Amino acid sequence: MTIDYSERIPNNVNLADDRRLQRALEAWQPGFLQWWTEMGPENFQGCDVYLRTATSTDAQGWATFGYVKMPDYRWGIFLAEPEPDRRIAFGEHKGEPVWREVPGQHRGVLRRLIVTQGDTEPASVEQQRHLGMTCPSLYDLRNLFQVNVEEGRHLWAMVYLLHAYFGRDGREEADALLRRRSGNADHPRILGAFNEPTPDWLSYFMFTHFTDRDGKYQLASLAESGFDPLARTCRFMLTEEAHHLFVGESGVSRVISRTCQLMKEHGTEVVSEYGGIDLAIIQKYINFHYSVSLDLFGSELSTNAANYFSAGLKGRFKETDRDDDHLLTRSSYALLKPADGVVVQSEQPALLALNETLRDSYIADCERALARWNKIIRAAAIGIELKLPHRGFRRSIGEFAGVSLTPDGQVITEEEWQRRKSDWLPTPAEREFVASLMKPVTAPGQFAGWIAPPVRGINHQALDFEYVSRLPADAN
Ligand SMILES: [Fe+2]
Ligand SMILES: [Fe+2]
């Protein structure tokens, strides 16, 4: 399905046939552009950036690449192809045809799900807006901006649903999405992790690896929704999301590679004096970002999650590939939770444990990526292994909230936690050290000393390709 770029709002939903909706979205557009100008990448709005733009929603060849100034990026509304005769795959309506309109009794809940997802998209752009000034290379700068414009497009994706299917309430929510600001005391973003700053590029790579990956799992479970427009919207967002996860995982990989190289060269684990980031610091950043991201899945036991599932609104990861009854009314789940100073297993109704089930899928994915990072360290013949902390480590939501755990899952006292937390989490001095490495490198083909170059360029371009040109004078 090709996308019509001759219209003010590019789309593949025949927007021109629905004048009312088209006018409503065209009225929202200037507010979006104003938000982008105020809150998008600071200082780089006039640059030419080698960006991809979606041109069709087919799996093959859906994007074109070319220089674009970010404010001219063609943000639009793209849904994946409809599946003929698609049926609801789970819950009480299992087997019935999917809904093309919002089922009346689930209106409020669906709107909430869409608004919560939608809110994270502009939030991450806001969190990352200062990073351009300290980019480790033009390649990385371009990737940052690609992720930023696509998060902007994800906001469009959710706003389209709000405008098209939720009437006046939806339009009000769409306006509110442009009013909240990450970290703002009066109008914060909805979820905690999206109000934390992204102060440096190591944090950025960790964020795109761990926190965008939460996004992948939320989108994948909404892609199963019985509300078909939401499912199709999320399916196309997932194709864009894959690049964000690549930026995160490969970014961390390259930092690890460079650290290993410095370790070998200088025969020491402490590479900070040679301008690298010690594996011990990388481990602490992993502990921090992984635990923040685990909280985003919500409480282990959740009647809301059960209701979303039973109502056919939000499925599990790869729902249709699962080999069970897709009702879960009679299944149980072995939940890990703290009790009397240890972590125990407790049998719980599977329906109530759906947040935890989604968290399991996420954890398995993080484990696979971690194994790839450890492979780099092993290949350098270095006997250190990075680890993911226990799922109960430093949690502030759910069963483990208020309970102190070591990274390997021992319950400890609050005093011991206070005494030892600097062994596990980045200290202010370590954060400062990482920040001190963040000096911009903007000559084509050059990379900062704390990160290895990538294996290959973007869209078959060379590593010394000018991925961003016409930089502001003070960025060189
Ligand atoms: Fe997104
Ligand atoms: Fe993303």
Coordinates of C-alpha atoms and ligand atoms in Angstrom, one line a residue:
M1 CA 0.0 0.0 0.0
T2 CA 1.7 3.2 -1.1
I3 CA 1.6 6.4 0.8
D4 CA 0.2 9.6 -0.6
Y5 CA 2.8 12.3 -0.1
S6 CA 0.9 14.9 -2.1
E7 CA -1.3 15.6 0.9
R8 CA -0.5 17.9 3.8
I9 CA -0.5 14.9 6.1
P10 CA 1.0 11.8 4.3
N11 CA -1.2 8.8 4.9
N12 CA -2.4 5.4 3.7
V13 CA -5.8 5.7 5.3
N14 CA -7.6 7.6 2.6
L15 CA -7.7 10.7 4.8
A16 CA -8.9 12.8 1.9
D17 CA -12.2 10.8 1.9
D18 CA -13.0 11.9 5.5
R19 CA -13.0 15.7 5.4
R20 CA -13.9 16.2 9.0
L21 CA -11.1 14.0 10.3
Q22 CA -8.6 15.5 7.8
R23 CA -9.5 19.0 9.0
A24 CA -9.2 18.0 12.6
L25 CA -5.8 16.5 12.1
E26 CA -4.7 19.5 10.0
A27 CA -5.7 21.7 12.9
W28 CA -3.6 19.6 15.3
Q29 CA -0.5 19.7 12.9
P30 CA 0.7 23.3 13.7
G31 CA 0.7 22.5 17.4
F32 CA 2.8 19.4 16.7
L33 CA 5.3 21.4 14.6
Q34 CA 5.5 24.0 17.3
W35 CA 6.2 21.2 19.9
W36 CA 8.9 19.8 17.6
T37 CA 10.6 23.2 17.3
E38 CA 10.5 23.8 21.0
M39 CA 11.2 20.3 22.3
G40 CA 12.9 18.5 19.3
P41 CA 16.7 18.2 18.9
E42 CA 18.3 21.3 20.2
N43 CA 20.4 23.3 17.8
F44 CA 20.2 21.0 14.8
Q45 CA 16.9 21.9 13.2
G46 CA 18.6 23.6 10.3
C47 CA 20.9 20.7 9.4
D48 CA 20.5 18.3 6.5
V49 CA 20.1 14.8 7.9
Y50 CA 20.3 11.6 5.9
L51 CA 17.0 10.2 7.1
R52 CA 14.7 7.4 6.0
T53 CA 11.1 8.2 5.3
A54 CA 8.4 5.6 5.0
T55 CA 7.1 5.3 1.4
S56 CA 5.0 2.2 1.7
T57 CA 3.9 -0.2 4.4
D58 CA 5.1 -3.3 2.6
A59 CA 7.5 -5.5 4.4
Q60 CA 10.0 -5.1 1.6
G61 CA 11.6 -1.8 0.7
W62 CA 9.3 0.4 2.8
A63 CA 11.6 3.4 3.1
T64 CA 13.6 5.8 1.1
F65 CA 16.7 7.7 2.3
G66 CA 17.7 11.2 1.6
Y67 CA 18.7 14.5 3.1
V68 CA 15.9 16.2 5.0
K69 CA 15.8 19.1 7.5
M70 CA 14.0 17.7 10.5
P71 CA 11.2 20.3 10.6
D72 CA 10.5 19.3 7.0
Y73 CA 10.2 15.6 7.8
R74 CA 7.0 14.1 6.4
W75 CA 5.3 12.8 9.6
G76 CA 2.3 10.9 8.6
I77 CA -0.3 8.2 9.3
F78 CA 0.7 4.7 8.3
L79 CA -1.2 1.5 9.1
A80 CA 0.0 -2.0 8.2
E81 CA -2.1 -3.8 5.6
P82 CA -5.4 -5.1 6.9
E83 CA -5.5 -8.9 7.2
P84 CA -8.6 -10.3 5.4
D85 CA -11.0 -12.0 7.8
R86 CA -8.9 -11.3 10.9
R87 CA -10.4 -12.7 14.0
I88 CA -9.9 -11.9 17.7
A89 CA -7.3 -14.3 18.9
F90 CA -7.9 -14.3 22.7
G91 CA -10.3 -13.6 25.6
E92 CA -14.0 -13.7 25.7
H93 CA -14.5 -12.7 22.1
K94 CA -12.0 -15.2 20.7
G95 CA -13.0 -16.3 17.2
E96 CA -15.2 -13.3 16.5
P97 CA -14.3 -10.9 13.7
V98 CA -12.1 -8.0 14.8
W99 CA -13.7 -4.6 15.5
R100 CA -13.4 -1.8 13.0
E101 CA -14.9 0.6 15.5
V102 CA -14.3 1.1 19.2
P103 CA -16.6 -1.3 21.1
G104 CA -18.7 1.1 23.3
Q105 CA -18.1 -0.7 26.6
H106 CA -14.3 -0.6 26.3
R107 CA -14.0 3.0 25.1
G108 CA -12.5 4.5 28.2
V109 CA -10.0 1.7 28.7
L110 CA -8.9 1.7 25.1
R111 CA -8.4 5.5 25.1
R112 CA -6.3 5.1 28.2
L113 CA -4.1 2.5 26.6
I114 CA -3.6 4.6 23.5
V115 CA -2.9 7.8 25.5
T116 CA -0.3 6.0 27.7
Q117 CA 1.5 4.6 24.7
G118 CA 1.2 7.9 22.9
D119 CA 2.7 9.9 25.8
T120 CA 6.0 7.9 25.8
E121 CA 6.7 8.9 22.1
P122 CA 7.2 12.6 22.5
A123 CA 8.6 12.1 26.0
S124 CA 11.7 10.3 24.6
V125 CA 12.3 13.1 22.1
E126 CA 12.2 15.6 25.0
Q127 CA 14.5 13.4 27.1
Q128 CA 17.1 13.3 24.2
R129 CA 17.0 16.8 22.9
H130 CA 20.4 17.9 24.3
L131 CA 22.3 14.9 23.1
G132 CA 23.2 16.1 19.6
M133 CA 25.7 18.6 21.0
T134 CA 27.9 15.8 22.3
C135 CA 27.5 13.2 19.5
P136 CA 30.4 10.6 19.2
S137 CA 30.1 10.7 15.4
L138 CA 28.0 11.9 12.5
Y139 CA 26.7 8.4 12.1
D140 CA 25.5 8.4 15.7
L141 CA 24.0 11.8 15.3
R142 CA 22.0 10.7 12.3
N143 CA 20.8 7.7 14.2
L144 CA 19.7 9.8 17.1
F145 CA 17.7 12.1 14.8
Q146 CA 16.2 9.1 12.9
V147 CA 14.9 7.7 16.2
N148 CA 13.6 11.2 17.3
V149 CA 11.6 11.8 14.1
E150 CA 10.2 8.3 14.2
E151 CA 9.1 8.8 17.8
G152 CA 7.4 12.0 16.5
R153 CA 5.7 9.8 13.9
H154 CA 4.6 7.4 16.6
L155 CA 2.9 10.3 18.3
W156 CA 1.1 10.9 15.0
A157 CA 0.1 7.2 14.9
M158 CA -1.6 7.4 18.3
V159 CA -3.1 10.9 17.7
Y160 CA -4.7 9.5 14.5
L161 CA -6.5 6.8 16.5
L162 CA -7.6 9.4 19.1
H163 CA -9.0 11.7 16.5
A164 CA -10.5 9.1 14.2
Y165 CA -12.2 6.9 16.9
F166 CA -12.7 8.8 20.1
G167 CA -14.5 12.0 19.2
R168 CA -14.1 15.0 21.3
D169 CA -12.4 13.2 24.3
G170 CA -9.9 11.9 21.8
R171 CA -9.2 15.4 20.4
E172 CA -8.7 16.7 23.9
E173 CA -6.3 13.9 24.8
A174 CA -4.4 14.6 21.5
D175 CA -3.9 18.2 22.6
A176 CA -2.8 17.2 26.1
L177 CA -0.1 15.0 24.6
L178 CA 1.5 18.2 23.3
R179 CA 1.2 20.0 26.6
R180 CA 2.9 17.5 29.0
R181 CA 6.7 17.7 29.2
S182 CA 9.2 15.2 30.3
G183 CA 10.4 16.0 33.8
N184 CA 8.1 19.0 34.2
A185 CA 6.9 19.3 37.8
D186 CA 3.4 20.6 36.8
H187 CA 2.8 18.7 33.6
P188 CA 4.9 15.6 33.7
R189 CA 4.8 12.7 31.2
I190 CA 2.6 9.8 32.5
L191 CA 5.2 7.1 33.2
G192 CA 8.1 7.6 35.6
A193 CA 10.9 6.4 33.3
F194 CA 9.9 9.0 30.8
N195 CA 10.5 11.8 33.2
E196 CA 14.2 10.9 33.8
P197 CA 16.8 12.8 31.8
T198 CA 19.0 11.1 29.3
P199 CA 22.2 12.9 30.2
D200 CA 24.8 11.2 28.1
W201 CA 25.3 8.8 25.2
L202 CA 25.9 5.7 27.3
S203 CA 22.5 6.4 28.9
Y204 CA 21.0 7.0 25.5
F205 CA 22.2 3.6 24.1
M206 CA 21.0 1.9 27.3
F207 CA 17.6 3.7 27.0
T208 CA 17.1 2.7 23.4
H209 CA 18.2 -0.8 24.2
F210 CA 16.2 -1.4 27.4
T211 CA 13.4 1.2 27.4
D212 CA 12.5 1.2 23.7
R213 CA 12.4 -2.6 24.1
D214 CA 9.7 -2.2 26.7
G215 CA 8.0 -0.2 23.9
K216 CA 8.4 -3.1 21.5
Y217 CA 6.6 -5.5 23.9
Q218 CA 3.8 -3.0 24.6
L219 CA 3.3 -2.4 20.9
A220 CA 3.5 -6.2 20.1
S221 CA 0.8 -6.9 22.7
L222 CA -1.4 -4.1 21.3
A223 CA -0.7 -5.4 17.8
E224 CA -2.8 -8.4 18.9
S225 CA -5.7 -6.2 19.8
G226 CA -9.2 -7.0 18.7
F227 CA -9.6 -3.3 17.9
D228 CA -8.2 -3.6 14.4
P229 CA -7.1 0.0 13.7
L230 CA -4.9 -0.2 16.8
A231 CA -3.5 -3.5 15.9
R232 CA -2.5 -2.3 12.4
T233 CA -1.1 0.9 13.7
C234 CA 1.1 -0.9 16.2
R235 CA 2.3 -3.4 13.6
F236 CA 3.7 -0.7 11.4
M237 CA 5.3 1.1 14.4
L238 CA 7.1 -2.1 15.2
T239 CA 8.9 -2.1 11.8
E240 CA 10.3 1.4 12.8
E241 CA 11.0 0.3 16.3
A242 CA 13.4 -2.4 15.1
H243 CA 15.9 0.3 14.1
H244 CA 15.7 2.0 17.6
L245 CA 16.5 -1.3 19.2
F246 CA 19.4 -1.7 16.8
V247 CA 20.8 1.7 17.7
G248 CA 20.7 0.7 21.4
E249 CA 22.1 -2.8 21.2
S250 CA 24.8 -1.9 18.7
G251 CA 25.6 1.3 20.6
V252 CA 26.3 -0.7 23.8
S253 CA 28.2 -3.3 21.8
R254 CA 30.5 -0.7 20.3
V255 CA 31.2 0.8 23.7
I256 CA 32.0 -2.7 25.0
S257 CA 34.3 -3.4 22.0
R258 CA 36.2 -0.2 22.5
T259 CA 36.6 -1.0 26.2
C260 CA 37.9 -4.5 25.5
Q261 CA 40.4 -3.1 23.0
L262 CA 41.7 -0.6 25.5
M263 CA 41.9 -3.3 28.2
K264 CA 44.0 -5.5 25.9
E265 CA 46.2 -2.6 24.8
H266 CA 47.0 -1.4 28.3
G267 CA 46.7 -4.7 30.2
T268 CA 44.2 -3.3 32.8
E269 CA 40.5 -3.4 33.7
V270 CA 40.6 0.3 34.5
V271 CA 40.5 1.9 31.1
S272 CA 39.1 5.3 32.3
E273 CA 42.5 6.9 32.2
Y274 CA 42.8 5.9 28.5
G275 CA 39.4 7.5 27.7
G276 CA 37.3 4.3 27.8
I277 CA 34.4 3.2 30.0
D278 CA 35.2 0.4 32.4
L279 CA 33.1 -2.8 32.1
A280 CA 32.3 -2.2 35.8
I281 CA 30.6 1.1 34.9
I282 CA 28.8 -0.4 31.9
Q283 CA 27.5 -3.1 34.3
K284 CA 26.1 -0.4 36.6
Y285 CA 24.4 1.4 33.8
I286 CA 22.8 -1.9 32.8
N287 CA 21.6 -2.4 36.3
F288 CA 20.1 1.0 36.3
H289 CA 18.3 1.0 33.0
Y290 CA 17.1 -2.6 33.1
S291 CA 15.5 -2.1 36.5
V292 CA 13.8 1.2 35.5
S293 CA 12.5 -0.5 32.3
L294 CA 11.2 -3.6 34.2
D295 CA 8.9 -1.3 36.2
L296 CA 7.3 -0.1 33.0
F297 CA 5.5 -3.4 32.7
G298 CA 3.5 -2.7 35.9
S299 CA 2.5 -4.8 38.8
E300 CA 3.0 -8.6 38.6
L301 CA -0.7 -9.1 39.5
S302 CA -3.1 -6.8 37.8
T303 CA -6.8 -7.0 37.4
N304 CA -6.5 -4.3 34.7
A305 CA -4.2 -6.5 32.7
A306 CA -6.6 -9.4 33.1
N307 CA -9.5 -7.2 32.0
Y308 CA -7.7 -6.0 28.9
F309 CA -6.9 -9.5 27.9
S310 CA -10.4 -11.0 28.6
A311 CA -12.0 -8.1 26.7
G312 CA -9.7 -8.8 23.7
L313 CA -8.0 -5.4 23.9
K314 CA -4.4 -6.3 24.6
G315 CA -2.9 -9.8 24.0
R316 CA 0.3 -11.4 25.0
F317 CA 3.6 -11.2 23.0
K318 CA 3.1 -13.4 19.9
E319 CA -0.4 -14.4 21.1
T320 CA -1.3 -16.3 18.0
D321 CA 1.9 -18.5 18.1
R322 CA 1.1 -19.7 21.6
D323 CA -0.1 -23.1 22.2
D324 CA -2.8 -22.8 24.8
D325 CA -6.5 -22.0 25.0
H326 CA -6.0 -18.1 24.7
L327 CA -8.6 -17.7 27.5
L328 CA -6.4 -18.5 30.5
T329 CA -9.4 -18.8 32.8
R330 CA -8.1 -22.1 34.1
S331 CA -4.3 -21.7 33.9
S332 CA -1.9 -20.7 36.6
Y333 CA 1.4 -18.9 36.7
A334 CA 4.4 -19.5 39.0
L335 CA 5.1 -16.0 40.2
L336 CA 8.3 -14.9 41.9
K337 CA 7.8 -12.7 44.9
P338 CA 9.6 -11.7 48.1
A339 CA 8.2 -13.3 51.3
D340 CA 9.9 -13.4 54.8
G341 CA 13.3 -12.4 53.5
V342 CA 13.6 -14.7 50.5
V343 CA 12.2 -14.8 47.0
V344 CA 9.6 -17.6 46.7
Q345 CA 7.4 -19.0 44.0
S346 CA 3.7 -18.5 44.3
E347 CA 1.0 -20.1 42.1
Q348 CA -1.3 -17.4 40.8
P349 CA -4.1 -17.3 38.3
A350 CA -2.5 -16.8 34.9
L351 CA -5.0 -14.1 33.9
L352 CA -3.9 -11.9 36.8
A353 CA -0.2 -12.4 35.9
L354 CA -0.2 -11.1 32.4
N355 CA 2.1 -8.1 33.1
E356 CA 4.5 -10.6 34.4
T357 CA 4.1 -12.8 31.4
L358 CA 4.9 -9.9 29.1
R359 CA 7.9 -9.0 31.4
D360 CA 9.1 -12.7 30.9
S361 CA 9.1 -12.2 27.2
Y362 CA 11.1 -9.0 27.6
I363 CA 13.6 -10.5 30.0
A364 CA 14.2 -13.4 27.6
D365 CA 14.9 -10.9 24.8
C366 CA 17.3 -8.9 27.1
E367 CA 19.1 -12.1 27.9
R368 CA 19.7 -12.9 24.3
A369 CA 21.2 -9.4 23.7
L370 CA 23.3 -9.8 26.8
A371 CA 24.7 -13.0 25.5
R372 CA 25.8 -11.2 22.3
W373 CA 27.5 -8.5 24.4
N374 CA 29.3 -11.2 26.4
K375 CA 30.5 -12.8 23.2
I376 CA 32.4 -9.7 22.4
I377 CA 34.2 -9.8 25.7
R378 CA 34.9 -13.5 25.4
A379 CA 36.3 -13.0 21.9
A380 CA 38.8 -10.6 23.4
A381 CA 39.8 -13.3 25.9
I382 CA 38.7 -11.3 28.8
G383 CA 37.3 -13.2 31.8
I384 CA 34.5 -10.8 32.8
E385 CA 30.8 -11.4 32.2
L386 CA 28.1 -8.8 32.2
K387 CA 24.9 -9.8 33.9
L388 CA 21.3 -8.7 34.1
P389 CA 20.3 -8.1 37.7
H390 CA 17.5 -10.1 39.3
R391 CA 14.0 -9.0 38.3
G392 CA 13.4 -7.8 41.8
F393 CA 16.4 -5.6 41.9
R394 CA 15.7 -1.9 42.6
R395 CA 12.0 -2.1 41.7
S396 CA 9.6 0.6 42.7
I397 CA 6.4 -1.0 41.3
G398 CA 4.8 -4.3 42.2
E399 CA 5.7 -7.1 44.6
F400 CA 9.3 -6.1 45.0
A401 CA 8.7 -2.4 45.6
G402 CA 10.1 -1.4 49.0
V403 CA 12.1 -4.6 49.3
S404 CA 15.9 -4.3 48.9
L405 CA 17.6 -7.0 46.8
T406 CA 21.1 -7.5 45.6
P407 CA 21.6 -7.9 41.8
D408 CA 21.7 -11.7 42.3
G409 CA 18.4 -11.7 44.1
Q410 CA 19.3 -11.9 47.9
V411 CA 16.9 -10.0 50.0
I412 CA 18.9 -7.6 52.2
T413 CA 18.1 -4.9 54.8
E414 CA 17.6 -1.3 53.8
E415 CA 20.9 -0.4 55.7
E416 CA 22.9 -2.9 53.7
W417 CA 21.3 -1.6 50.5
Q418 CA 22.4 1.9 51.4
R419 CA 25.9 0.7 52.2
R420 CA 26.3 -1.3 49.0
K421 CA 24.2 0.4 46.4
S422 CA 27.2 2.3 45.0
D423 CA 28.7 -1.1 44.1
W424 CA 25.7 -1.7 41.9
L425 CA 24.5 1.6 40.5
P426 CA 26.4 4.5 38.8
T427 CA 27.8 6.9 41.4
P428 CA 27.7 10.6 40.9
A429 CA 31.4 10.5 40.2
E430 CA 31.0 7.7 37.6
R431 CA 28.2 9.6 35.9
E432 CA 30.4 12.7 35.9
F433 CA 33.3 10.7 34.4
V434 CA 31.0 9.4 31.6
A435 CA 29.8 12.9 31.0
S436 CA 33.4 14.2 30.8
L437 CA 33.9 11.9 27.8
M438 CA 31.0 13.3 25.9
K439 CA 32.9 15.7 23.5
P440 CA 31.4 16.1 20.1
V441 CA 33.1 14.4 17.2
T442 CA 31.7 15.7 13.9
A443 CA 34.3 15.1 11.2
P444 CA 33.0 12.5 8.7
G445 CA 34.4 9.0 9.5
Q446 CA 35.7 10.0 12.9
F447 CA 34.5 8.4 16.2
A448 CA 34.9 9.4 19.8
G449 CA 37.6 7.4 21.7
W450 CA 35.2 5.7 24.1
I451 CA 33.2 3.9 21.3
A452 CA 34.2 1.7 18.4
P453 CA 33.0 2.5 14.9
P454 CA 30.0 0.5 13.7
V455 CA 30.5 -2.5 11.5
R456 CA 28.8 -0.8 8.5
G457 CA 27.1 2.4 7.6
I458 CA 23.5 3.3 7.1
N459 CA 21.8 2.2 3.8
H460 CA 25.1 0.8 2.4
Q461 CA 26.8 4.2 2.8
A462 CA 30.4 4.3 3.9
L463 CA 31.4 5.1 7.5
D464 CA 32.9 8.4 6.4
F465 CA 29.7 9.4 4.6
E466 CA 28.4 12.8 5.7
Y467 CA 25.3 11.6 7.6
V468 CA 24.5 15.1 8.8
S469 CA 25.6 18.2 7.0
R470 CA 25.4 22.0 7.5
L471 CA 26.1 21.6 11.2
P472 CA 25.7 24.7 13.4
A473 CA 29.0 26.5 13.8
D474 CA 29.3 25.7 17.5
A475 CA 28.9 21.9 17.0
N476 CA 32.2 21.5 15.2
Ligands
FE1 FE 8.0 4.8 19.6
FE2 FE 11.3 3.7 19.8

